[in-house]
Every structure is written in structure tokens, then in C-alpha cells.
Short mmCIF file of C-alpha atoms and ligand atoms in Angstrom, two decimals:
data_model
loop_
_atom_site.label_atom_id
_atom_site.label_comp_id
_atom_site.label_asym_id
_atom_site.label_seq_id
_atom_site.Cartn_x
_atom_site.Cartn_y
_atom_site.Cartn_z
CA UNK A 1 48.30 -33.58 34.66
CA UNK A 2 50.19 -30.70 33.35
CA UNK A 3 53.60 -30.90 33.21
CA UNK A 4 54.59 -27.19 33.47
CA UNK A 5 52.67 -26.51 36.36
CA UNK A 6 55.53 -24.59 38.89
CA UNK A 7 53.73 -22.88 41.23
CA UNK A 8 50.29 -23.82 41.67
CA UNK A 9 48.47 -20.69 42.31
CA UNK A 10 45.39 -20.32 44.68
CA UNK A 11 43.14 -16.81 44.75
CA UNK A 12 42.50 -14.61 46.66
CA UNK A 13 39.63 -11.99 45.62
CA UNK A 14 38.97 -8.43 46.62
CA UNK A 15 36.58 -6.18 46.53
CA UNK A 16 38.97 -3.10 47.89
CA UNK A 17 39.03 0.37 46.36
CA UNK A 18 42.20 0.00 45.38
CA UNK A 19 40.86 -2.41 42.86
CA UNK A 20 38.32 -2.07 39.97
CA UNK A 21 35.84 -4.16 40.52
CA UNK A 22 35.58 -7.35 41.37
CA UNK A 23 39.19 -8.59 41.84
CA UNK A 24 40.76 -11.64 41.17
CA UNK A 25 44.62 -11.99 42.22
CA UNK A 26 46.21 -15.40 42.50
CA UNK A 27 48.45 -16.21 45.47
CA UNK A 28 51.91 -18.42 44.03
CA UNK A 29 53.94 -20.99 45.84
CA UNK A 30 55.98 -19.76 49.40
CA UNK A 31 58.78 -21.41 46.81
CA UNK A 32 58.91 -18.77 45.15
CA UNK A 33 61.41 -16.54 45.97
CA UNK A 34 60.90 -13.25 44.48
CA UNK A 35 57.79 -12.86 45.97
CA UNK A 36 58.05 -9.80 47.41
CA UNK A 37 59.74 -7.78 44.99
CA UNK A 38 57.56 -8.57 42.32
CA UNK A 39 60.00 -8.67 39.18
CA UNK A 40 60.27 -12.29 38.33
CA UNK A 41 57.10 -14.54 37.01
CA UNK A 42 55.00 -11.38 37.00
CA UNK A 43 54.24 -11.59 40.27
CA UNK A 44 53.41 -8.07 42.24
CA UNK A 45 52.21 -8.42 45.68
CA UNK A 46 49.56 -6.20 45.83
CA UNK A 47 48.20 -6.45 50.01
CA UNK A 48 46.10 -3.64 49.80
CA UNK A 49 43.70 -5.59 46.96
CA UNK A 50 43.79 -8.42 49.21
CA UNK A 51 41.12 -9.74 51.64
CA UNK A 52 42.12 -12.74 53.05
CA UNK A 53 38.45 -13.66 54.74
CA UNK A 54 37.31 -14.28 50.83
CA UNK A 55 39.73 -16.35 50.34
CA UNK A 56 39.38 -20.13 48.27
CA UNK A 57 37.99 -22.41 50.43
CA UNK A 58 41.07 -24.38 51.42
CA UNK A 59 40.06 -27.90 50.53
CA UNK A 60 40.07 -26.95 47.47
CA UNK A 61 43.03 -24.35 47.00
CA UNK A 62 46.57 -26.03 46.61
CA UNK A 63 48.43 -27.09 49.80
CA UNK A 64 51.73 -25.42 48.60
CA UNK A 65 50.15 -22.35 47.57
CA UNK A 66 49.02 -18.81 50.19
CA UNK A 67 51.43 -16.43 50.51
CA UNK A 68 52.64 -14.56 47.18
CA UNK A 69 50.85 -13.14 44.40
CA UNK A 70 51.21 -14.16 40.57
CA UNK A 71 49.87 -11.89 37.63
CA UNK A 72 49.87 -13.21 34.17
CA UNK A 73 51.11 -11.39 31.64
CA UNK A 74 50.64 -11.29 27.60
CA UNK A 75 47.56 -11.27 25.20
CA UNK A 76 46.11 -14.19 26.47
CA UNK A 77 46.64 -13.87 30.36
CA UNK A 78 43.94 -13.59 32.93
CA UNK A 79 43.38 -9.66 33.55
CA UNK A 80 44.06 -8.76 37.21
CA UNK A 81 40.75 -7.72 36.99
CA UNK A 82 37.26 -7.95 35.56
CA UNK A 83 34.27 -5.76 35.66
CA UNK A 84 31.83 -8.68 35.92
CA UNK A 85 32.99 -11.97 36.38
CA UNK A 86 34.80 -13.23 39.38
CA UNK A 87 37.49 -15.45 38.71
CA UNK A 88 39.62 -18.43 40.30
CA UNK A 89 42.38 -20.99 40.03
CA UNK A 90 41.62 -24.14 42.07
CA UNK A 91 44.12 -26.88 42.60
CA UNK A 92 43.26 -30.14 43.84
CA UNK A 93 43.92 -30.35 47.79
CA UNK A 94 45.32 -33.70 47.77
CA UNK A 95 48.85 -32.88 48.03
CA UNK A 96 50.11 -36.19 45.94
CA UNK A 97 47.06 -35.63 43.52
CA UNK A 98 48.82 -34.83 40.12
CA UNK A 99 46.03 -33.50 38.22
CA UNK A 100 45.86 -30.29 36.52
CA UNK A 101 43.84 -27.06 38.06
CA UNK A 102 40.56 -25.39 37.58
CA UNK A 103 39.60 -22.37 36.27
CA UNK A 104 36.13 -20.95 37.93
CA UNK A 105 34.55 -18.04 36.33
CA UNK A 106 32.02 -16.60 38.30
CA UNK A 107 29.25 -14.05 36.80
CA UNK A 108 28.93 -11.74 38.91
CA UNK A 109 26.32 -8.20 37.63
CA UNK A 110 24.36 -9.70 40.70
CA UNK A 111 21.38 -6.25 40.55
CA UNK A 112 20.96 -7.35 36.92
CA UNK A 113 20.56 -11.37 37.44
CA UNK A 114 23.67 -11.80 35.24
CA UNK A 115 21.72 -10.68 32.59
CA UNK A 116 24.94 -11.04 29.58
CA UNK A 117 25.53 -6.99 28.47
CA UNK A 118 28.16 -7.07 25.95
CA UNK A 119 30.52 -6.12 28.87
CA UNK A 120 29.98 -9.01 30.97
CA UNK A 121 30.52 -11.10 27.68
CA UNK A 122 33.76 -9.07 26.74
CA UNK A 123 34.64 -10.06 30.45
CA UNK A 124 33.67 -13.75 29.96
CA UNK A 125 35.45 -14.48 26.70
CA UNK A 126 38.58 -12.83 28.41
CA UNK A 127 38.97 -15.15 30.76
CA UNK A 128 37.61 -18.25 29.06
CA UNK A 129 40.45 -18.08 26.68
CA UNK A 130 43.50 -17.29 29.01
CA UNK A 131 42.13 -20.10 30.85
CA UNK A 132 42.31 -21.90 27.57
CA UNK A 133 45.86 -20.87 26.92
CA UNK A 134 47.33 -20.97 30.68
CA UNK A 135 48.96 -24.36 30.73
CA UNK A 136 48.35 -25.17 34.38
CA UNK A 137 44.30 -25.10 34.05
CA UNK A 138 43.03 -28.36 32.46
CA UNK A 139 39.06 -27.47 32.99
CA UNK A 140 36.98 -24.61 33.23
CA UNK A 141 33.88 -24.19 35.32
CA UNK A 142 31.19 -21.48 34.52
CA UNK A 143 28.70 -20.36 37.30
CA UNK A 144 26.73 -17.34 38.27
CA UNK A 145 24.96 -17.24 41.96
CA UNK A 146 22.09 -19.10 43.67
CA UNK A 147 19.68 -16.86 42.53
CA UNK A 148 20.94 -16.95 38.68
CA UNK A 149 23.54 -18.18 36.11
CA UNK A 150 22.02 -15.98 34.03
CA UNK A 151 18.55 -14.09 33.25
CA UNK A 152 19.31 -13.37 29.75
CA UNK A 153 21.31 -10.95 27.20
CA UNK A 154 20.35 -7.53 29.07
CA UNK A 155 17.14 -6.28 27.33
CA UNK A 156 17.53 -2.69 28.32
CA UNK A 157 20.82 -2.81 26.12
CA UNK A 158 18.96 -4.84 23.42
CA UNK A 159 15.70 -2.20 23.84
CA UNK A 160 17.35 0.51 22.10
CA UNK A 161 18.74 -1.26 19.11
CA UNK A 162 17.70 -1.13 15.45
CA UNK A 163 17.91 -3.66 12.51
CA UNK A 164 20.29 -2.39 10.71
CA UNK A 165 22.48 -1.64 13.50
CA UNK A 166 22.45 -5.34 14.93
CA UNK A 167 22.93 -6.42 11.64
CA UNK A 168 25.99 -4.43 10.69
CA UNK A 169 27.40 -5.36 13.85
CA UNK A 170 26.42 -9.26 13.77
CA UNK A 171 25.04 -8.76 17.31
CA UNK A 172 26.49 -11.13 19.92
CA UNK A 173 28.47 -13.70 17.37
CA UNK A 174 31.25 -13.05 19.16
CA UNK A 175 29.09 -15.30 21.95
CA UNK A 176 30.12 -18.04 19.66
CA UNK A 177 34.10 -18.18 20.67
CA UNK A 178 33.08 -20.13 24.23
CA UNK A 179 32.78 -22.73 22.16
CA UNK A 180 36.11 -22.86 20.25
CA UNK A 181 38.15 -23.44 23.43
CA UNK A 182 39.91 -26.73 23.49
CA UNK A 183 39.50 -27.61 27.30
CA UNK A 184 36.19 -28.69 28.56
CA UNK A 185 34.02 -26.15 30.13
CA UNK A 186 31.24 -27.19 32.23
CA UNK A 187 28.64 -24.94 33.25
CA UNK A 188 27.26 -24.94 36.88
CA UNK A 189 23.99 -23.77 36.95
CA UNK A 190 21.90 -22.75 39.96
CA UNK A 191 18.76 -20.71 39.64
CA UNK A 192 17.41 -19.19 36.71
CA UNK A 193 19.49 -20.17 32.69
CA UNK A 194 17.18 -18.23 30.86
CA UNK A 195 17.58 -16.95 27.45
CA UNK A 196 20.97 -15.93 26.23
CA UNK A 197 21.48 -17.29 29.97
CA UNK A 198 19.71 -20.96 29.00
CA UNK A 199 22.12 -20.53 25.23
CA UNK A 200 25.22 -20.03 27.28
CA UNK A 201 24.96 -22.88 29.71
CA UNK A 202 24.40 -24.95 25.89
CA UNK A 203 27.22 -23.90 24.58
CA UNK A 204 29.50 -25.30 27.37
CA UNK A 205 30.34 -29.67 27.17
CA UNK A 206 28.82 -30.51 30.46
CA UNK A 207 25.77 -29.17 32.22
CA UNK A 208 25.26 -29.31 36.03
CA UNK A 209 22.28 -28.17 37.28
CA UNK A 210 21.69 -27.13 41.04
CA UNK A 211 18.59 -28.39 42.38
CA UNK A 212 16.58 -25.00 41.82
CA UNK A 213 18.16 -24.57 38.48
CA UNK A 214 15.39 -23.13 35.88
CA UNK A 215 15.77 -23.32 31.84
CA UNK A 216 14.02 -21.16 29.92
CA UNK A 217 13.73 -19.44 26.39
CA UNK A 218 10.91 -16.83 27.00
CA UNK A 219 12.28 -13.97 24.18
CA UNK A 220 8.93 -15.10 22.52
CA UNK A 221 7.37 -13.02 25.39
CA UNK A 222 9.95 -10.29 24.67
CA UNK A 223 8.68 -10.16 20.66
CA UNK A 224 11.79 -11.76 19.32
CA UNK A 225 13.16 -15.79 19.05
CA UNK A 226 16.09 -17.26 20.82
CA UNK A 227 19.50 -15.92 19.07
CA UNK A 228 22.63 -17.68 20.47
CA UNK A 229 21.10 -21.70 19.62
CA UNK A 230 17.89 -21.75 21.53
CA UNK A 231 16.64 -22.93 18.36
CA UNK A 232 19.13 -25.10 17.27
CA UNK A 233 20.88 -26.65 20.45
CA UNK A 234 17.88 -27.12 22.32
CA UNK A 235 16.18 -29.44 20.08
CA UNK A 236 19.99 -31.31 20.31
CA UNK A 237 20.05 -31.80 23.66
CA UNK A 238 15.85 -32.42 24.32
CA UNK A 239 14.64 -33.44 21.02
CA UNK A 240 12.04 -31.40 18.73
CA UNK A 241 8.42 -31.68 21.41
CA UNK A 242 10.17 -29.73 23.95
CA UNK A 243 12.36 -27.68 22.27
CA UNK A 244 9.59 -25.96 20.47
CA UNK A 245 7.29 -26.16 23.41
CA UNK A 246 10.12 -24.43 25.50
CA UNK A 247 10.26 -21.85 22.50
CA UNK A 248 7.35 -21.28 21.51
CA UNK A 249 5.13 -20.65 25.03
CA UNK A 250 8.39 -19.26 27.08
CA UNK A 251 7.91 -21.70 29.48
CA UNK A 252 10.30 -22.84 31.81
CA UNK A 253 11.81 -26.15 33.02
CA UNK A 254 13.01 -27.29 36.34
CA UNK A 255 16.38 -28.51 36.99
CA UNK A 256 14.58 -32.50 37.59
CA UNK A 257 12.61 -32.18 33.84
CA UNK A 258 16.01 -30.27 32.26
CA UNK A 259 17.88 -33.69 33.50
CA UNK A 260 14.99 -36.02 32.57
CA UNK A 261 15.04 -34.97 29.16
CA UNK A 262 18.57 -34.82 28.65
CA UNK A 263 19.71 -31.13 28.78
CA UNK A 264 21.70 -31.54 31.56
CA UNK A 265 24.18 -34.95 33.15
CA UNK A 266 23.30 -34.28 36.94
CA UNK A 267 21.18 -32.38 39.16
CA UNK A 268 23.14 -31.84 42.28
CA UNK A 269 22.26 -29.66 45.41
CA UNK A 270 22.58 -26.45 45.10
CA UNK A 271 25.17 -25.22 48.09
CA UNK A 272 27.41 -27.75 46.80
CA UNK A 273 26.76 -27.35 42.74
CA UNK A 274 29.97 -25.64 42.43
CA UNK A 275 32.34 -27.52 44.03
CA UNK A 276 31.02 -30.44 42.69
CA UNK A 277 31.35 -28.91 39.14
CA UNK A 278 34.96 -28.31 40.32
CA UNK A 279 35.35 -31.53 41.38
CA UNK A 280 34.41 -32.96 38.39
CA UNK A 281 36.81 -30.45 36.34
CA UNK A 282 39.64 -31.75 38.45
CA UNK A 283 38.77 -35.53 37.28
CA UNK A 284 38.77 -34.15 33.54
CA UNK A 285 42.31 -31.98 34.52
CA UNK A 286 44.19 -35.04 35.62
CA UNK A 287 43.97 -37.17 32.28
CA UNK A 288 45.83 -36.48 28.93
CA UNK A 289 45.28 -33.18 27.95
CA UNK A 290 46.21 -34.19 24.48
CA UNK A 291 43.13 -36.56 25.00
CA UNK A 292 40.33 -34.65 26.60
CA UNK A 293 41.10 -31.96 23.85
CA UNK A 294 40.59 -34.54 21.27
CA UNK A 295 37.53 -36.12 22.99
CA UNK A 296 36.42 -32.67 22.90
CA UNK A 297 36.69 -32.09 19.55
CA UNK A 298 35.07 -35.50 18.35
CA UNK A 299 32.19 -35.49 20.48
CA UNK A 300 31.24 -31.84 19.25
CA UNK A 301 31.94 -33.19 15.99
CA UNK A 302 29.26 -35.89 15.90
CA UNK A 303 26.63 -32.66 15.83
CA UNK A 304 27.81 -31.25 12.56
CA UNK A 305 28.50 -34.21 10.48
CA UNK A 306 27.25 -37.51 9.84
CA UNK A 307 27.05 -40.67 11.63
CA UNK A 308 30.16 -41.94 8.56
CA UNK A 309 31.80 -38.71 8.87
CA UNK A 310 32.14 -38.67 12.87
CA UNK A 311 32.73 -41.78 12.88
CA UNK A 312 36.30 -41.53 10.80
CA UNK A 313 37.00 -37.97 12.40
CA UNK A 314 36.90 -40.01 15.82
CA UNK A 315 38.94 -42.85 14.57
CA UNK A 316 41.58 -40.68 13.00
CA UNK A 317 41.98 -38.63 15.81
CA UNK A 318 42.45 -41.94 17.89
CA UNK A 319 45.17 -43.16 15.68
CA UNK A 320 46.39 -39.34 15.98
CA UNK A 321 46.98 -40.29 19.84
CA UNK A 322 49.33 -43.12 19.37
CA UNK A 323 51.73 -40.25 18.33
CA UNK A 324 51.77 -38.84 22.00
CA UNK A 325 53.46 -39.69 24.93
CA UNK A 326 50.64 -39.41 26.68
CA UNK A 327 48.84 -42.80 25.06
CA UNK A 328 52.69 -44.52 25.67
CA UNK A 329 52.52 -43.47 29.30
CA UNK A 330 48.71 -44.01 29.89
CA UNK A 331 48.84 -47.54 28.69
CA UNK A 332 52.26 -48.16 30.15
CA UNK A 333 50.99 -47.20 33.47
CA UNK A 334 47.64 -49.07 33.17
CA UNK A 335 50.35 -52.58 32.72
CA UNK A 336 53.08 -51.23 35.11
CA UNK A 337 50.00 -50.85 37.77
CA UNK A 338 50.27 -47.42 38.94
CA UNK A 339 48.89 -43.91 38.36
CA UNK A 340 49.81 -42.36 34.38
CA UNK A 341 52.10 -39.17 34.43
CA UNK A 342 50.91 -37.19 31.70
CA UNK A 343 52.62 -34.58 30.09
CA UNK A 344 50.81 -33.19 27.65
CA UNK A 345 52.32 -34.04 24.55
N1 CO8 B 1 18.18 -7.98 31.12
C1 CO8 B 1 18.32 -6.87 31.87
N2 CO8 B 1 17.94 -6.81 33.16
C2 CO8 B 1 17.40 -7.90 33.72
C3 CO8 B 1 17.23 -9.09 32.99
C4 CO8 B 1 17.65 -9.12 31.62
N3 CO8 B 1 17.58 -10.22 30.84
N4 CO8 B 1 16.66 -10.02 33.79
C5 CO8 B 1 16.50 -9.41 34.99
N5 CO8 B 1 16.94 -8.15 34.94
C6 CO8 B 1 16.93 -7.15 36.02
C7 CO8 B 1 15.54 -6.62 36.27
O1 CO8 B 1 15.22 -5.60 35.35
C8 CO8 B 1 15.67 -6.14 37.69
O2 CO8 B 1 16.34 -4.90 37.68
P1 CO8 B 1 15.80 -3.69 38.63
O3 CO8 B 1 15.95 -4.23 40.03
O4 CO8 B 1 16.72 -2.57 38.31
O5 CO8 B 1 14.38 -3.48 38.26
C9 CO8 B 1 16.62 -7.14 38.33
O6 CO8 B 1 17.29 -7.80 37.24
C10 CO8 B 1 15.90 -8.21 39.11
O7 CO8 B 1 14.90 -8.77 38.28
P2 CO8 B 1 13.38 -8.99 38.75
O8 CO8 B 1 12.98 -7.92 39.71
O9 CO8 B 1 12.56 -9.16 37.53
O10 CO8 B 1 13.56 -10.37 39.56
P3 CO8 B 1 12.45 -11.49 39.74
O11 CO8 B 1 13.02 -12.45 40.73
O12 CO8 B 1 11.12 -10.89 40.05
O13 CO8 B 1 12.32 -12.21 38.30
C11 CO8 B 1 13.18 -13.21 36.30
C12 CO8 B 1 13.41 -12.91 37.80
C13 CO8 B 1 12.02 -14.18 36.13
C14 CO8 B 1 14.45 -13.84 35.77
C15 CO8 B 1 12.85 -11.90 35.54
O14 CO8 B 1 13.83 -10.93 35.89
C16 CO8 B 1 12.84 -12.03 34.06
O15 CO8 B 1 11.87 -12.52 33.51
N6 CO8 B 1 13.92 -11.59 33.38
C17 CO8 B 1 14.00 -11.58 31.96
C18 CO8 B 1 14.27 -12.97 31.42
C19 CO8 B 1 14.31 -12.94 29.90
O16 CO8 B 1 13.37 -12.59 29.25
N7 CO8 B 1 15.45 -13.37 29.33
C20 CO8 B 1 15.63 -13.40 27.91
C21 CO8 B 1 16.27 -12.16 27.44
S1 CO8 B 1 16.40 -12.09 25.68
C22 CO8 B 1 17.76 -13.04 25.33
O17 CO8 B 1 18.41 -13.57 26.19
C23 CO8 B 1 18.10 -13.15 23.91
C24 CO8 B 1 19.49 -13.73 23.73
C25 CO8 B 1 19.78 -13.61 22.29
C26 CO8 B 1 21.24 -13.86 22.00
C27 CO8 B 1 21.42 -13.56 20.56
C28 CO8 B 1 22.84 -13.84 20.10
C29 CO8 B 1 22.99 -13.58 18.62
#
């Protein structure tokens, strides 16, 4: 649960010419009162960008929230817009639930597969972080469409580029900040994770995979080797056989042998992937968020240290919890009978 949550926002998106691109706006509590003027909270109604036949499905928007607009505002606020991603808050519908919201991120460069340009990253690192900052989200979801999460970094960008160019520039590290958020993200992935589309669904803490979900690492077909942890991740998550097998022909996986060999926690059908995904965020939202982040943080651990290393990381950071309210409240709660409050801190 997050304790500052005020007005529980649900989203509307739009795809008006007023707006640039796809457009994401967030709809605030009735409560609030200065809805229509716009001045306090940041919030500007803005009608014109809105279309209210796309908006959140309603189980899964909050009860109190479908009126009013909200805009973030400073560095690490969700844009009012992005270029290729789609993005939404999601707030459990049980109105007595008190667990934290959602944050979806949708990919959305649907003539190009998702294939990741470096705009479409720019985009996606945007968002993961104010999601990361914004105090009412406790999860974030990643998905593209049915047809792909994502078919790769975009080889006609990539086509052009010389060695000493993509050198200068360190090429895509900047992929590498998804994974320094401290909330979860869990990727939902329905049809093809291939590539830089395969690496980015790795570098997220929990993988779903929609029934017609295919894994792949085929830049061996493209003259080059996996960049973003094909090579190193992979053999993680499905041991050394496959990971070079999947490497080294370019071969694909379905969504049944990505879960059988331990890529991915669930394979779930695909019209439902996402809100299952979001489902399963809003489990993760509604516990400490003190501990989730440090979960977080120890599990990843265990991959770059060793088995005595992790295993004092994860105990300090379990004594580190007894300084929270959150443990005082959680195991309070679990003697008192009834539901934790958590706060946070
Ligand atoms: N980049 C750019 N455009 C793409 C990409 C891509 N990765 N994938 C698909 N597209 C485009 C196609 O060019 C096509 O565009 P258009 O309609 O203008 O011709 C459109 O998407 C639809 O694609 P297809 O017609 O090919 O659709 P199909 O259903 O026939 O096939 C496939 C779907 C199998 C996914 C096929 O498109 C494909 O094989 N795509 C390429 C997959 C691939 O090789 N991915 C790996 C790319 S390399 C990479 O990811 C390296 C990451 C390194 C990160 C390094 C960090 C340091």
C-alpha cells in the first residue's frame, strides 16, 4: 500500500490531433476540486485529447477515479505524452483493496513490430522511471501487442552504423537503466520477444508469457551476436545447452519450451496476458514497498555475487527491515488478525 496515494488516477488515452502521438492523460478523483481550472495538483483538463471509448477497462481502473485530469509535473513525471509507448495507471477495482497501483507501459511502433529504435527506448526509460519515482505506482507492467512485444532493436537504424561510431557512443547501454529501478517490473509478453525484444523482456524480474509468445536471438542471422544479455542472461535463466543453441542457430522458442526451461514463471492465454500481468503487479503493489524493493535488490543480487556473498547481502538487508514500520505493522497485523497497513517506511 502506499500511503500518499490522494487521488487515485485512472487513464484515459487519445489518439486526437490535438495530441502528439499516442496519448496518455490520467483522469484524478471527482474529490478533487480544482478540476476544472487546472491550477492545483497539475491537473489541466484537456477534453479535446480525450476519447472516452478507449478508456481503462473499468474493473480494473479505480472506483473513485473518471472525471478530472492529473498531469505530473518535474524531471521525473510521466510526459503527457509519448511517441511510442502507450501508457497507464491502474488501480485495483476493489474499492476496500488498499494496495498500491500499476503502471502499464505499452509499446506501441505497431508497422515496425516494436522493433526498439533509440526513440522508442528514450520513450521507454521515460516512463519506467517516473513510474519508479511516482509514489502511488508500486509495480510496473511492460507489454507490446498480440502480434509482438518486440521484434528486435530496429535494424534499418542499426544498418547504417559504423564501428567506431557505436563505439564512441556505447550503443544502447543506456538499455541497461530498466534494470536499476527499484519496483518490480514484469514483462507481459505475447507474440514474438526477439532479439533486443527477447533481452528486454530479460531484463525485467518476472516474465509472463502469452500462449503464442516466441523467444528468440536470431542477430546470428543478421551477422552480429546478441548485445543487451542474450549472451549472458539467457544462459541464467535456461542454462548453457539452450542458451547457445538459441544463439548460435537463431532459433526460436515457444512460449510452453520458454516456461519449461525456466525463462519465463507462467504461460497464460494470450487475451488475458495483460491483465493478468496487472493482476499480479497489484499483489506485488499491496505489500511493503520497503520490502519488495529490498527483495528486489537481493534476488538480483544472488546473480552477481556468490552463494556467501548473497547470502549476507540478503540477511543484512533483512535485519535492515526491522528498522521500518512496515515489518512492525506487517507482523503486528499478522498477530492482531487483520490485513497490514503499510506505509512505506
Ligand atoms: N527492425 C526494424 N524493422 C523491423 C524489425 C526490426 N527488428 N522487425 C520487423 N520489422 C519490420 C519489417 O521490416 C516490416 O516492415 P515493412 O512492413 O515496412 O516491410 C514490419 O516490421 C513487419 O515485419 P515482417 O513483414 O517481417 O513481419 P512477419 O510477420 O513476416 O515476420 C518477424 C515477423 C519474424 C519478427 C520478422 O519481422 C523478423 O524476423 N524481424 C527481425 C527479427 C530480428 O532479427 N531481431 C533481432 C534484431 S537485432 C537486435 O535486436 C540486436 C539487439 C542488440 C542490443 C545491443 C545493446 C548494446
Amino acid at each position: 500500500m502506499f500511503a500518499s496515494r490522494q487521488a487515485a488516477p485512472t487513464l484515459f488515452r487519445s489518439t486526437s490531433r490535438h495530441c502528439h502521438g499516442p496519448v496518455l492523460l490520467k483522469a484524478c478523483a471527482a474529490s478533487f476540486s480544482t478540476a476544472s481550472t487546472g491550477n492545483r495538483h497539475g491537473i489541466i483538463p484537456r477534453a479535446a485529447c480525450v476519447n472516452l471509448h478507449q478508456q481503462a477497462p473499468s474493473s480494473t481502473t479505480n472506483p473513485h477515479a473518471n472525471t478530472s485530469l492529473r498531469m505530473h509535473h518535474g524531471e521525473s513525471s510521466l510526459k503527457e505524452s509519448y511517441d511510442h509507448i502507450l501508457v497507464e495507471t491502474r488501480f485495483p477495482s476493489d474499492p476496500s483493496a488498499k494496495g498500491g497501483g500499476v503502471g502499464l507501459i505499452t509499446l506501441h511502433r505497431p508497422k515496425a513490430l516494436n522493433a526498439l529504435c533509440d526513440a522508442l527506448f528514450d520513450d521507454l526509460i521515460h516512463a519506467v522511471m517516473a513510474f519508479d519515482h511516482d509514489e502511488d505506482i508500486g509495480c510496473i507492467v511492460i507489454t507490446g501487442s498480440t502480434k509482438a512485444f518486440a521484434a528486435g532493436a530496429d535494424i534499418s537504424e542499426m544498418s547504417k552504423q559504423e564501428f567506431a561510431n557505436v563505439y564512441k557512443k556505447n550503443m544502447f547501454s543506456q538499455w541497461a537503466d530498466i534494470t536499476k529501478t527499484s519496483k518490480p517490473i514484469i514483462a507481459a509478453v505475447n507474440g514474438f520477444a526477439l532479439g533486443g525484444g527477447c533481452e528486454l523482456a530479460m531484463m525485467c524480474d518476472i516474465l509472463l508469457a502469452g500462449s503464442k509468445a516466441q523467444f528468440g536471438q536470431p542477430e546470428i542471422n543478421l551477422g552480429v551476436i546478441p548485445g543487451a544479455g542474450g549472451t549472458q542472461r539467457l544462459i541464467r535463466a535456461v542454462g548453457k545447452s539452450k542458451a547457445m543453441e538459441m544463439v548460435l542457430t537463431g532459433n526460436r522458442i515457444s512460449a510452453q519450451e520458454a516456461m519449461d526451461a525456466g525463462l519465463v514463471s507462467k504461460v497464460i492465454d494470450s487475451e488475458i496476458l495483460v491483465d493478468e500481468a496487472v493482476k499480479m503487479g497489484f499483489t506485488i503493489a499491496e505489500k511493503s514497498g520497503m520490502a519488495v524493493r529490498m527483495a528486489k535488490e537481493a534476488v538480483n543480487v544472488a546473480e552477481e555475487v556468490s552463494l556467501s556473498e548473497g547470502l549476507r547481502f540478503e540477511r543484512r538487508m533483512f535485519h535492515a527491515l526491522f528498522a521500518t514500520k512496515d515489518q512492525k505493522e506487517g507482523m503486528s497485523a499478522f498477530l492482531e488478525k487483520r490485513k497490514p497497513e503499510f506505509t512505506n517506511e
